[in-house]
mmCIF file of C-alpha atoms in Angstrom:
data_model
loop_
_atom_site.group_PDB
_atom_site.id
_atom_site.type_symbol
_atom_site.label_atom_id
_atom_site.label_comp_id
_atom_site.label_asym_id
_atom_site.label_seq_id
_atom_site.Cartn_x
_atom_site.Cartn_y
_atom_site.Cartn_z
ATOM 1 C CA MET A 21 97.663 104.771 82.061
ATOM 2 C CA SER A 22 100.001 106.662 79.209
ATOM 3 C CA HIS A 23 103.559 107.825 80.513
ATOM 4 C CA THR A 24 103.502 111.267 81.787
ATOM 5 C CA SER A 25 106.631 113.107 82.458
ATOM 6 C CA ALA A 26 107.087 115.137 85.518
ATOM 7 C CA LEU A 27 108.848 118.001 83.919
ATOM 8 C CA GLU A 28 105.640 118.718 82.531
ATOM 9 C CA VAL A 29 104.858 119.927 85.874
ATOM 10 C CA PRO A 30 106.423 123.759 86.442
ATOM 11 C CA GLU A 31 107.041 123.651 90.325
ATOM 12 C CA PHE A 32 108.726 120.318 89.262
ATOM 13 C CA ARG A 33 110.708 122.118 86.711
ATOM 14 C CA VAL A 34 111.713 124.703 89.434
ATOM 15 C CA TYR A 35 112.488 122.073 92.135
ATOM 16 C CA MET A 36 115.084 120.394 89.620
ATOM 17 C CA VAL A 37 116.871 123.723 88.891
ATOM 18 C CA ALA A 38 117.271 123.960 91.863
ATOM 19 C CA ALA A 39 118.016 120.368 92.417
ATOM 20 C CA VAL A 40 121.086 120.751 89.968
ATOM 21 C CA PHE A 41 122.945 123.540 92.155
ATOM 22 C CA GLY A 42 122.440 121.931 95.401
ATOM 23 C CA THR A 43 123.666 118.269 94.663
ATOM 24 C CA MET A 44 126.405 119.380 92.625
ATOM 25 C CA ALA A 45 127.318 121.350 95.599
ATOM 26 C CA ILE A 46 126.891 118.535 97.803
ATOM 27 C CA TRP A 47 129.190 116.529 96.031
ATOM 28 C CA MET A 48 131.612 119.176 95.477
ATOM 29 C CA ALA A 49 131.695 120.066 99.476
ATOM 30 C CA ARG A 50 131.907 116.064 100.171
ATOM 31 C CA PHE A 51 135.024 116.046 97.848
ATOM 32 C CA LEU A 52 136.527 118.745 99.049
ATOM 33 C CA TYR A 53 136.716 118.607 102.449
ATOM 34 C CA GLY A 54 137.807 114.869 102.084
ATOM 35 C CA TRP A 55 140.514 116.583 99.935
ATOM 36 C CA MET A 56 141.328 119.217 102.994
ATOM 37 C CA VAL A 57 141.563 116.252 105.374
ATOM 38 C CA TRP A 58 144.070 114.215 103.065
ATOM 39 C CA GLN A 59 146.069 117.804 102.477
ATOM 40 C CA TYR A 60 146.147 118.236 106.273
ATOM 41 C CA THR A 61 147.144 114.738 107.723
ATOM 42 C CA GLU A 62 148.071 112.549 104.332
ATOM 43 C CA SER A 63 146.404 109.758 106.400
ATOM 44 C CA PRO A 64 143.897 107.260 104.705
ATOM 45 C CA PHE A 65 142.559 106.517 108.294
ATOM 46 C CA TRP A 66 141.783 110.157 108.547
ATOM 47 C CA VAL A 67 140.066 110.498 105.243
ATOM 48 C CA GLY A 68 137.937 107.565 106.019
ATOM 49 C CA VAL A 69 137.147 109.622 109.650
ATOM 50 C CA ALA A 70 136.606 112.233 107.455
ATOM 51 C CA SER A 71 134.083 110.049 105.265
ATOM 52 C CA ALA A 72 131.965 108.900 108.403
ATOM 53 C CA GLY A 73 131.733 112.202 109.659
ATOM 54 C CA LEU A 74 129.765 113.080 106.595
ATOM 55 C CA LEU A 75 127.449 109.886 106.114
ATOM 56 C CA LEU A 76 127.136 108.546 109.922
ATOM 57 C CA PRO A 77 125.249 111.778 111.338
ATOM 58 C CA SER A 78 122.239 110.178 108.886
ATOM 59 C CA LEU A 79 121.412 107.131 111.018
ATOM 60 C CA ILE A 80 120.253 109.835 113.391
ATOM 61 C CA VAL A 81 119.112 113.000 111.626
ATOM 62 C CA THR A 82 117.170 111.411 108.931
ATOM 63 C CA PRO A 83 114.785 109.605 111.464
ATOM 64 C CA ILE A 84 114.566 113.009 113.513
ATOM 65 C CA PHE A 85 113.692 114.557 110.290
ATOM 66 C CA GLY A 86 111.250 112.132 108.901
ATOM 67 C CA VAL A 87 109.388 113.205 111.748
ATOM 68 C CA VAL A 88 110.125 117.181 111.388
ATOM 69 C CA SER A 89 109.098 117.012 107.274
ATOM 70 C CA ASP A 90 105.279 115.449 108.356
ATOM 71 C CA ARG A 91 105.005 118.882 110.507
ATOM 72 C CA ILE A 92 106.841 121.972 109.066
ATOM 73 C CA ASN A 93 105.978 123.907 105.217
ATOM 74 C CA LEU A 94 108.462 121.906 103.518
ATOM 75 C CA LYS A 95 109.385 124.625 101.214
ATOM 76 C CA HIS A 96 110.642 126.544 104.081
ATOM 77 C CA GLY A 97 112.223 123.496 105.385
ATOM 78 C CA ILE A 98 114.157 122.600 101.765
ATOM 79 C CA ILE A 99 114.951 126.236 101.290
ATOM 80 C CA SER A 100 116.624 126.195 105.232
ATOM 81 C CA TRP A 101 118.321 123.252 104.566
ATOM 82 C CA GLN A 102 120.215 124.264 101.762
ATOM 83 C CA PHE A 103 121.112 127.787 102.825
ATOM 84 C CA GLY A 104 122.256 125.692 106.233
ATOM 85 C CA GLN A 105 124.702 123.971 103.624
ATOM 86 C CA GLY A 106 125.856 127.287 102.057
ATOM 87 C CA LEU A 107 126.581 128.608 105.497
ATOM 88 C CA ILE A 108 128.756 125.975 106.779
ATOM 89 C CA THR A 109 130.719 126.330 103.936
ATOM 90 C CA GLY A 110 130.696 129.852 103.904
ATOM 91 C CA VAL A 111 131.926 129.816 107.518
ATOM 92 C CA THR A 112 135.017 127.248 106.515
ATOM 93 C CA ALA A 113 135.817 129.932 103.841
ATOM 94 C CA ILE A 114 135.770 132.665 106.072
ATOM 95 C CA ILE A 115 138.099 130.791 108.659
ATOM 96 C CA LEU A 116 140.563 129.574 105.883
ATOM 97 C CA ALA A 117 140.909 132.833 104.490
ATOM 98 C CA PHE A 118 142.790 134.415 108.187
ATOM 99 C CA ASN A 119 144.282 130.803 109.266
ATOM 100 C CA PRO A 120 144.881 127.565 108.473
ATOM 101 C CA LEU A 121 142.467 124.966 109.575
ATOM 102 C CA SER A 122 143.406 122.674 112.411
ATOM 103 C CA LEU A 123 142.255 119.320 112.287
ATOM 104 C CA PRO A 124 140.111 119.561 114.951
ATOM 105 C CA LEU A 125 138.151 122.160 114.050
ATOM 106 C CA LEU A 126 138.008 121.146 110.126
ATOM 107 C CA MET A 127 136.697 117.529 111.426
ATOM 108 C CA ALA A 128 134.108 119.602 114.075
ATOM 109 C CA LEU A 129 133.007 121.726 110.386
ATOM 110 C CA ILE A 130 132.862 118.245 108.349
ATOM 111 C CA VAL A 131 130.181 116.683 110.995
ATOM 112 C CA THR A 132 128.304 119.778 110.909
ATOM 113 C CA PHE A 133 128.150 119.839 107.641
ATOM 114 C CA GLY A 134 126.925 115.827 107.701
ATOM 115 C CA ILE A 135 124.345 116.998 109.848
ATOM 116 C CA VAL A 136 122.614 119.435 107.942
ATOM 117 C CA ALA A 137 123.375 117.356 104.907
ATOM 118 C CA SER A 138 121.649 114.734 106.195
ATOM 119 C CA ALA A 139 118.238 116.603 106.934
ATOM 120 C CA GLY A 140 117.654 116.887 103.611
ATOM 121 C CA SER A 141 116.849 113.766 102.265
ATOM 122 C CA PRO A 142 113.407 113.211 104.240
ATOM 123 C CA LEU A 143 112.505 116.754 103.239
ATOM 124 C CA ARG A 144 113.070 115.646 99.573
ATOM 125 C CA LEU A 145 111.551 112.497 99.754
ATOM 126 C CA THR A 146 108.132 114.024 101.353
ATOM 127 C CA ILE A 147 108.111 117.136 98.927
ATOM 128 C CA LEU A 148 108.065 114.762 95.567
ATOM 129 C CA PRO A 149 104.749 113.522 95.810
ATOM 130 C CA LYS A 150 103.031 116.961 96.496
ATOM 131 C CA LEU A 151 105.567 118.562 93.581
ATOM 132 C CA VAL A 152 103.945 116.152 91.037
ATOM 133 C CA GLY A 153 101.080 113.795 92.358
ATOM 134 C CA LYS A 154 101.284 109.931 92.540
ATOM 135 C CA ASN A 155 100.951 109.787 88.249
ATOM 136 C CA ARG A 156 103.978 111.392 87.688
ATOM 137 C CA LEU A 157 106.122 110.390 90.685
ATOM 138 C CA SER A 158 108.162 107.125 88.761
ATOM 139 C CA SER A 159 109.363 110.254 86.687
ATOM 140 C CA ALA A 160 109.845 112.593 89.237
ATOM 141 C CA VAL A 161 112.210 109.817 91.036
ATOM 142 C CA GLY A 162 113.970 108.715 87.896
ATOM 143 C CA TYR A 163 114.894 112.144 87.220
ATOM 144 C CA GLY A 164 116.200 112.430 90.896
ATOM 145 C CA ALA A 165 118.046 109.518 90.431
ATOM 146 C CA ILE A 166 119.781 110.447 87.232
ATOM 147 C CA LEU A 167 120.804 114.023 88.549
ATOM 148 C CA PHE A 168 122.249 112.346 91.628
ATOM 149 C CA ASN A 169 124.269 109.870 90.005
ATOM 150 C CA THR A 170 125.634 112.174 87.398
ATOM 151 C CA SER A 171 126.553 114.947 89.834
ATOM 152 C CA ARG A 172 128.339 111.950 91.784
ATOM 153 C CA VAL A 173 130.507 111.237 88.706
ATOM 154 C CA ILE A 174 130.983 115.027 87.377
ATOM 155 C CA ALA A 175 131.467 116.876 90.365
ATOM 156 C CA PRO A 176 134.635 115.442 91.904
ATOM 157 C CA ALA A 177 136.172 115.852 88.511
ATOM 158 C CA LEU A 178 135.155 119.240 88.328
ATOM 159 C CA SER A 179 136.398 120.223 92.207
ATOM 160 C CA ALA A 180 139.521 118.343 91.154
ATOM 161 C CA TRP A 181 140.015 120.473 88.256
ATOM 162 C CA PHE A 182 139.172 123.625 90.333
ATOM 163 C CA LEU A 183 141.005 123.013 92.512
ATOM 164 C CA ALA A 184 143.944 122.736 90.255
ATOM 165 C CA SER A 185 143.063 125.879 88.701
ATOM 166 C CA PHE A 186 142.092 127.703 91.852
ATOM 167 C CA SER A 187 142.359 126.584 95.430
ATOM 168 C CA GLU A 188 140.454 125.712 98.160
ATOM 169 C CA LEU A 189 139.230 128.683 99.111
ATOM 170 C CA SER A 190 137.684 129.286 95.659
ATOM 171 C CA LEU A 191 136.327 125.866 95.658
ATOM 172 C CA LEU A 192 134.384 126.660 99.071
ATOM 173 C CA TRP A 193 132.774 130.150 97.672
ATOM 174 C CA LEU A 194 131.584 128.324 95.008
ATOM 175 C CA CYS A 195 129.721 126.128 96.660
ATOM 176 C CA THR A 196 128.444 128.720 99.167
ATOM 177 C CA ILE A 197 126.860 130.253 95.799
ATOM 178 C CA ALA A 198 125.900 127.204 94.525
ATOM 179 C CA PHE A 199 123.921 126.155 97.971
ATOM 180 C CA SER A 200 122.773 129.954 98.195
ATOM 181 C CA VAL A 201 121.426 129.768 93.847
ATOM 182 C CA ALA A 202 119.581 126.673 94.783
ATOM 183 C CA ALA A 203 117.848 128.098 98.105
ATOM 184 C CA LEU A 204 116.776 130.965 95.904
ATOM 185 C CA ILE A 205 115.216 128.647 93.187
ATOM 186 C CA ASN A 206 113.246 126.937 95.509
ATOM 187 C CA LEU A 207 112.087 130.710 96.779
ATOM 188 C CA ASN A 208 109.227 129.964 93.609
ATOM 189 C CA LEU A 209 107.877 126.825 94.664
ATOM 190 C CA PRO A 210 104.344 126.801 96.329
ATOM 191 C CA ASN A 211 103.852 126.212 99.884
ATOM 192 C CA PHE A 212 102.235 123.202 100.966
ATOM 193 C CA ARG A 213 99.514 123.029 103.703
ATOM 194 C CA GLN A 214 100.466 120.644 106.704
ATOM 195 C CA PRO A 215 98.093 117.595 107.472
ATOM 196 C CA THR A 216 95.290 118.890 109.634
ATOM 197 C CA ASP A 217 95.764 115.847 111.544
ATOM 198 C CA LYS A 218 99.776 116.568 111.655
ATOM 199 C CA PRO A 219 101.533 115.078 115.019
ATOM 200 C CA ASN A 220 102.625 117.977 117.451
ATOM 201 C CA ALA A 221 101.469 116.495 120.920
ATOM 202 C CA MET A 222 104.304 113.556 121.099
ATOM 203 C CA PRO A 223 108.057 114.158 120.991
ATOM 204 C CA TRP A 224 109.891 113.208 117.894
ATOM 205 C CA TYR A 225 111.255 109.737 118.856
ATOM 206 C CA SER A 226 107.302 108.463 119.308
ATOM 207 C CA GLU A 227 106.749 109.776 116.049
ATOM 208 C CA PHE A 228 108.872 107.941 114.767
ATOM 209 C CA VAL A 229 107.860 104.933 116.715
ATOM 210 C CA VAL A 230 104.266 105.679 114.668
ATOM 211 C CA GLY A 231 106.146 105.237 111.333
ATOM 212 C CA VAL A 232 107.629 102.051 112.256
ATOM 213 C CA LYS A 233 104.492 100.449 113.407
ATOM 214 C CA VAL A 234 103.006 101.886 110.805
ATOM 215 C CA SER A 235 105.076 100.579 108.604
ATOM 216 C CA TRP A 236 105.069 97.138 110.234
ATOM 217 C CA HIS A 237 101.127 96.734 109.997
ATOM 218 C CA SER A 238 101.355 96.924 106.156
ATOM 219 C CA PRO A 239 102.416 93.876 104.918
ATOM 220 C CA PHE A 240 103.458 94.708 101.459
ATOM 221 C CA VAL A 241 105.519 97.804 103.238
ATOM 222 C CA ARG A 242 107.344 95.911 105.760
ATOM 223 C CA ILE A 243 108.265 93.331 103.379
ATOM 224 C CA LEU A 244 109.700 95.674 101.339
ATOM 225 C CA ILE A 245 111.444 97.269 103.858
ATOM 226 C CA LEU A 246 113.046 93.803 104.920
ATOM 227 C CA LEU A 247 113.855 93.553 101.015
ATOM 228 C CA THR A 248 115.671 96.815 101.117
ATOM 229 C CA LEU A 249 118.024 95.786 103.822
ATOM 230 C CA LEU A 250 119.048 92.445 102.753
ATOM 231 C CA ASN A 251 119.744 94.100 99.199
ATOM 232 C CA SER A 252 121.750 96.455 100.465
ATOM 233 C CA PHE A 253 124.315 93.279 101.911
ATOM 234 C CA THR A 254 124.761 92.541 97.782
ATOM 235 C CA GLY A 255 124.619 94.914 95.145
ATOM 236 C CA ARG A 256 125.226 98.244 97.043
ATOM 237 C CA THR A 257 127.870 96.733 99.450
ATOM 238 C CA LEU A 258 129.940 95.267 95.989
ATOM 239 C CA MET A 259 129.927 99.065 95.087
ATOM 240 C CA GLU A 260 131.546 100.057 98.380
ATOM 241 C CA LEU A 261 133.888 97.350 98.297
ATOM 242 C CA LEU A 262 134.944 98.203 94.348
ATOM 243 C CA PRO A 263 138.531 99.402 95.499
ATOM 244 C CA ALA A 264 139.365 96.026 97.292
ATOM 245 C CA PHE A 265 137.810 94.272 94.415
ATOM 246 C CA SER A 266 139.641 96.016 91.741
ATOM 247 C CA GLY A 267 142.940 95.392 93.850
ATOM 248 C CA SER A 268 142.359 91.720 94.024
ATOM 249 C CA ILE A 269 140.651 90.192 91.345
ATOM 250 C CA THR A 270 141.648 92.575 88.439
ATOM 251 C CA GLN A 271 145.290 94.079 87.967
ATOM 252 C CA GLY A 272 144.830 96.771 91.077
ATOM 253 C CA THR A 273 145.615 99.498 88.821
ATOM 254 C CA ALA A 274 143.896 102.883 89.227
ATOM 255 C CA ALA A 275 143.183 102.858 85.691
ATOM 256 C CA ASP A 276 140.882 99.763 86.445
ATOM 257 C CA LEU A 277 139.613 101.348 89.346
ATOM 258 C CA ALA A 278 138.550 104.244 87.447
ATOM 259 C CA THR A 279 137.102 101.789 84.642
ATOM 260 C CA LEU A 280 134.820 100.035 87.269
ATOM 261 C CA ILE A 281 133.709 103.077 89.032
ATOM 262 C CA ALA A 282 132.848 104.939 85.452
ATOM 263 C CA CYS A 283 130.818 101.622 84.394
ATOM 264 C CA ALA A 284 128.996 101.727 87.792
ATOM 265 C CA GLY A 285 127.933 105.683 87.782
ATOM 266 C CA VAL A 286 126.891 104.976 83.897
ATOM 267 C CA GLY A 287 124.526 101.843 84.925
ATOM 268 C CA SER A 288 123.248 104.233 87.891
ATOM 269 C CA ILE A 289 122.573 106.881 85.043
ATOM 270 C CA VAL A 290 120.687 104.134 82.895
ATOM 271 C CA GLY A 291 118.644 102.831 85.621
ATOM 272 C CA GLY A 292 117.444 106.067 86.223
ATOM 273 C CA ILE A 293 116.735 107.208 83.142
ATOM 274 C CA PHE A 294 114.419 103.487 82.526
ATOM 275 C CA MET A 295 112.546 104.571 85.932
ATOM 276 C CA SER A 296 111.823 108.316 84.671
ATOM 277 C CA ARG A 297 110.090 106.545 81.719
ATOM 278 C CA GLN A 298 107.706 103.991 83.893
ATOM 279 C CA ARG A 299 104.249 104.081 84.643
ATOM 280 C CA ASN A 300 102.818 104.146 88.575
ATOM 281 C CA GLU A 301 101.220 101.034 88.274
ATOM 282 C CA ILE A 302 102.249 98.632 91.322
ATOM 283 C CA GLY A 303 102.162 95.532 89.382
ATOM 284 C CA ARG A 304 104.740 96.637 86.950
ATOM 285 C CA LEU A 305 106.803 98.421 89.533
ATOM 286 C CA LYS A 306 106.939 95.065 91.905
ATOM 287 C CA ASN A 307 107.955 93.088 88.321
ATOM 288 C CA ILE A 308 110.579 95.171 88.108
ATOM 289 C CA LEU A 309 112.168 94.688 91.274
ATOM 290 C CA LEU A 310 111.475 91.305 90.698
ATOM 291 C CA ALA A 311 113.617 91.194 87.634
ATOM 292 C CA SER A 312 116.328 93.608 89.345
ATOM 293 C CA LEU A 313 116.642 91.179 91.985
ATOM 294 C CA ILE A 314 117.170 87.803 89.550
ATOM 295 C CA LEU A 315 119.204 89.461 87.038
ATOM 296 C CA SER A 316 121.611 91.038 89.782
ATOM 297 C CA ILE A 317 122.168 86.835 91.229
ATOM 298 C CA VAL A 318 123.095 86.511 87.551
ATOM 299 C CA PHE A 319 125.919 89.201 86.574
ATOM 300 C CA ILE A 320 127.025 88.538 90.478
ATOM 301 C CA VAL A 321 127.503 84.915 89.243
ATOM 302 C CA ILE A 322 129.499 86.034 86.122
ATOM 303 C CA LEU A 323 131.900 87.856 88.837
ATOM 304 C CA LEU A 324 132.761 84.305 90.255
ATOM 305 C CA ILE A 325 133.582 82.528 87.161
ATOM 306 C CA THR A 326 135.691 85.764 84.882
ATOM 307 C CA HIS A 327 138.762 87.547 85.433
ATOM 308 C CA SER A 328 138.225 89.509 82.494
ATOM 309 C CA LEU A 329 138.626 93.082 82.987
ATOM 310 C CA LEU A 330 135.845 93.930 80.122
ATOM 311 C CA ILE A 331 133.503 91.285 81.382
ATOM 312 C CA ILE A 332 133.750 92.382 85.110
ATOM 313 C CA ALA A 333 133.155 95.745 84.136
ATOM 314 C CA ILE A 334 129.859 95.130 82.090
ATOM 315 C CA SER A 335 128.454 93.309 84.695
ATOM 316 C CA ILE A 336 129.506 96.206 87.464
ATOM 317 C CA GLY A 337 127.325 98.311 85.289
ATOM 318 C CA PHE A 338 124.492 95.984 85.059
ATOM 319 C CA ILE A 339 124.796 95.415 88.643
ATOM 320 C CA SER A 340 124.643 99.469 89.656
ATOM 321 C CA LEU A 341 121.738 99.660 86.868
ATOM 322 C CA LEU A 342 120.092 97.095 89.301
ATOM 323 C CA MET A 343 120.494 98.266 92.104
ATOM 324 C CA THR A 344 119.144 101.779 91.052
ATOM 325 C CA LEU A 345 115.867 100.082 89.414
ATOM 326 C CA PHE A 346 115.399 98.362 93.081
ATOM 327 C CA GLY A 347 115.829 101.477 94.836
ATOM 328 C CA THR A 348 114.140 103.923 92.984
ATOM 329 C CA GLY A 349 111.141 101.041 92.330
ATOM 330 C CA SER A 350 111.199 100.789 96.177
ATOM 331 C CA GLN A 351 111.344 104.490 96.416
ATOM 332 C CA ILE A 352 108.011 105.035 94.507
ATOM 333 C CA ILE A 353 105.922 101.851 95.897
ATOM 334 C CA LEU A 354 106.327 103.465 99.739
ATOM 335 C CA GLN A 355 105.547 106.759 98.239
ATOM 336 C CA ILE A 356 102.072 105.906 96.538
ATOM 337 C CA GLN A 357 101.353 103.408 99.213
ATOM 338 C CA THR A 358 101.975 105.515 102.006
ATOM 339 C CA ASP A 359 99.334 108.085 103.896
ATOM 340 C CA GLU A 360 100.570 111.524 103.637
ATOM 341 C CA SER A 361 99.993 112.132 107.108
ATOM 342 C CA THR A 362 102.885 109.533 108.208
ATOM 343 C CA ARG A 363 104.962 109.526 104.753
ATOM 344 C CA GLY A 364 107.767 111.532 106.323
ATOM 345 C CA ARG A 365 108.127 109.115 108.838
ATOM 346 C CA VAL A 366 107.947 105.891 106.880
ATOM 347 C CA MET A 367 109.976 107.036 103.914
ATOM 348 C CA SER A 368 112.924 108.186 106.681
ATOM 349 C CA LEU A 369 112.851 104.362 108.079
ATOM 350 C CA TRP A 370 113.351 103.345 104.742
ATOM 351 C CA LEU A 371 116.012 105.602 103.983
ATOM 352 C CA THR A 372 118.071 105.151 107.138
ATOM 353 C CA ILE A 373 118.061 101.240 106.421
ATOM 354 C CA ALA A 374 119.028 102.362 103.052
ATOM 355 C CA ILE A 375 121.851 104.180 103.968
ATOM 356 C CA ALA A 376 123.247 102.154 107.014
ATOM 357 C CA GLY A 377 122.467 98.897 105.064
ATOM 358 C CA PRO A 378 125.551 99.281 102.707
ATOM 359 C CA ALA A 379 127.889 100.733 105.155
ATOM 360 C CA VAL A 380 127.036 97.616 107.500
ATOM 361 C CA GLY A 381 127.106 95.173 104.891
ATOM 362 C CA ALA A 382 130.560 96.800 103.869
ATOM 363 C CA PHE A 383 131.854 95.989 106.703
ATOM 364 C CA VAL A 384 130.610 92.704 107.447
ATOM 365 C CA MET A 385 131.006 91.350 103.890
ATOM 366 C CA GLY A 386 134.665 93.291 103.997
ATOM 367 C CA TRP A 387 135.893 91.245 106.819
ATOM 368 C CA ILE A 388 134.166 87.868 105.441
ATOM 369 C CA THR A 389 136.599 88.779 102.179
ATOM 370 C CA GLU A 390 139.467 89.480 104.321
ATOM 371 C CA ILE A 391 139.322 85.722 106.269
ATOM 372 C CA SER A 392 138.399 83.963 103.136
ATOM 373 C CA SER A 393 138.036 85.689 99.368
ATOM 374 C CA PHE A 394 135.344 87.622 97.308
ATOM 375 C CA ASN A 395 134.040 84.409 95.918
ATOM 376 C CA VAL A 396 132.816 83.183 99.418
ATOM 377 C CA THR A 397 131.437 86.711 99.481
ATOM 378 C CA PHE A 398 129.833 86.606 96.131
ATOM 379 C CA ILE A 399 127.869 83.149 97.393
ATOM 380 C CA LEU A 400 126.503 84.679 100.111
ATOM 381 C CA MET A 401 125.483 87.782 97.964
ATOM 382 C CA VAL A 402 123.647 85.259 95.606
ATOM 383 C CA THR A 403 122.153 83.469 98.419
ATOM 384 C CA LEU A 404 120.710 86.943 100.247
ATOM 385 C CA SER A 405 119.245 87.902 96.567
ATOM 386 C CA ALA A 406 118.043 84.725 96.337
ATOM 387 C CA ILE A 407 116.203 85.104 99.548
ATOM 388 C CA CYS A 408 115.063 88.507 98.430
ATOM 389 C CA CYS A 409 113.504 87.080 95.496
ATOM 390 C CA PHE A 410 111.671 84.159 97.039
ATOM 391 C CA LEU A 411 110.033 86.244 99.773
ATOM 392 C CA LEU A 412 109.071 88.987 96.629
ATOM 393 C CA MET A 413 107.567 86.048 94.628
ATOM 394 C CA SER A 414 105.570 84.658 97.808
ATOM 395 C CA HIS A 415 103.979 87.736 98.333
ATOM 396 C CA GLN A 416 103.012 88.163 95.028
ATOM 397 C CA HIS A 417 101.581 84.893 95.110
ATOM 398 C CA LYS A 418 99.513 85.806 98.362
ATOM 399 C CA VAL A 419 98.341 88.725 96.590
ATOM 400 C CA ALA A 420 97.226 86.851 93.362
ATOM 401 C CA LYS A 421 95.706 84.202 95.495
ATOM 402 C CA LYS A 422 93.793 86.762 97.575
ATOM 403 C CA ASN A 423 92.254 88.415 94.385
ATOM 404 C CA LEU A 424 91.185 85.152 93.009
ATOM 405 C CA SER A 425 89.286 84.172 96.199
#
């Protein structure tokens, strides 16, 4: 099967143009809300609370909207989601134009934005196969990863320049306009028919349980979700701990941390480009997952034995690349192997674990590092990665043995 680009599909091109505006706006808004809290409090604690307010709602909202995405017209869902985010940044701008924001009001707006922003992930995961079909799914997911990771690097820098040149109010209006443009562009998307057997009778939590049962009864989906959970305690957690790692292993300067973050960002972008060129062959994708796990062990071991900033930065870049390969590869396999009628629920389960895992992993591994050292943490990460390799190889061996019989 030859490689086919998702950009050959007109509907996907429309979606990606809108996603450029929407994704940049999300990262700019996140940066701006954190900056506003810092300006108000000058407290790292409250900045951390703001970050939690933006991210933690996804643990509740994502499963709910996994069910919703199996019930609604996805075009209308995507447009409503983007207009909703723009509405919140617009309301923030209107309030700020007349009065300084109090901390409780600002935190309420942040949590509201986090809730609405979290609703989009299952909608986006569910609409991709409908836009491009399964043959171009690897390409579509890869392009999405490129956009996500590029925006994560560019948007904060653009926001910082905008704040220095203009004002917080101006940046809020820019975010509002970008969200609105994204929603308007997506008006050109086709209307997707809802499944004929769409779930309407049961409440959302019952439907989410159905998604859990579907995942559990599929051997490879079950093992893939387990691998995602275990892997989130390794490379992805390491990315969350980069500030502490930079401070304890390198010289601890802002320049050192910026170098590591930049290398991680470049690695993610390269990983997205690589996955955008892959074919939708399950066997090949499984091999990519296995290779990414094995090579991540190699680069984590390198972190154990070196204090050279150059080697550490290169290793961080490769680990970030490999985590992107694992994350996008897992998503593609799940998208291919999941039935359309339950895709939203299965993908929301995977996404919840993918989001919650690094947050919990950062807490656990950070605590372990606090009472011991990064060397102990790295050894644990290597051990977990080795367990993931064993589980995946065992599955592949069982599949090969079954095919031979």
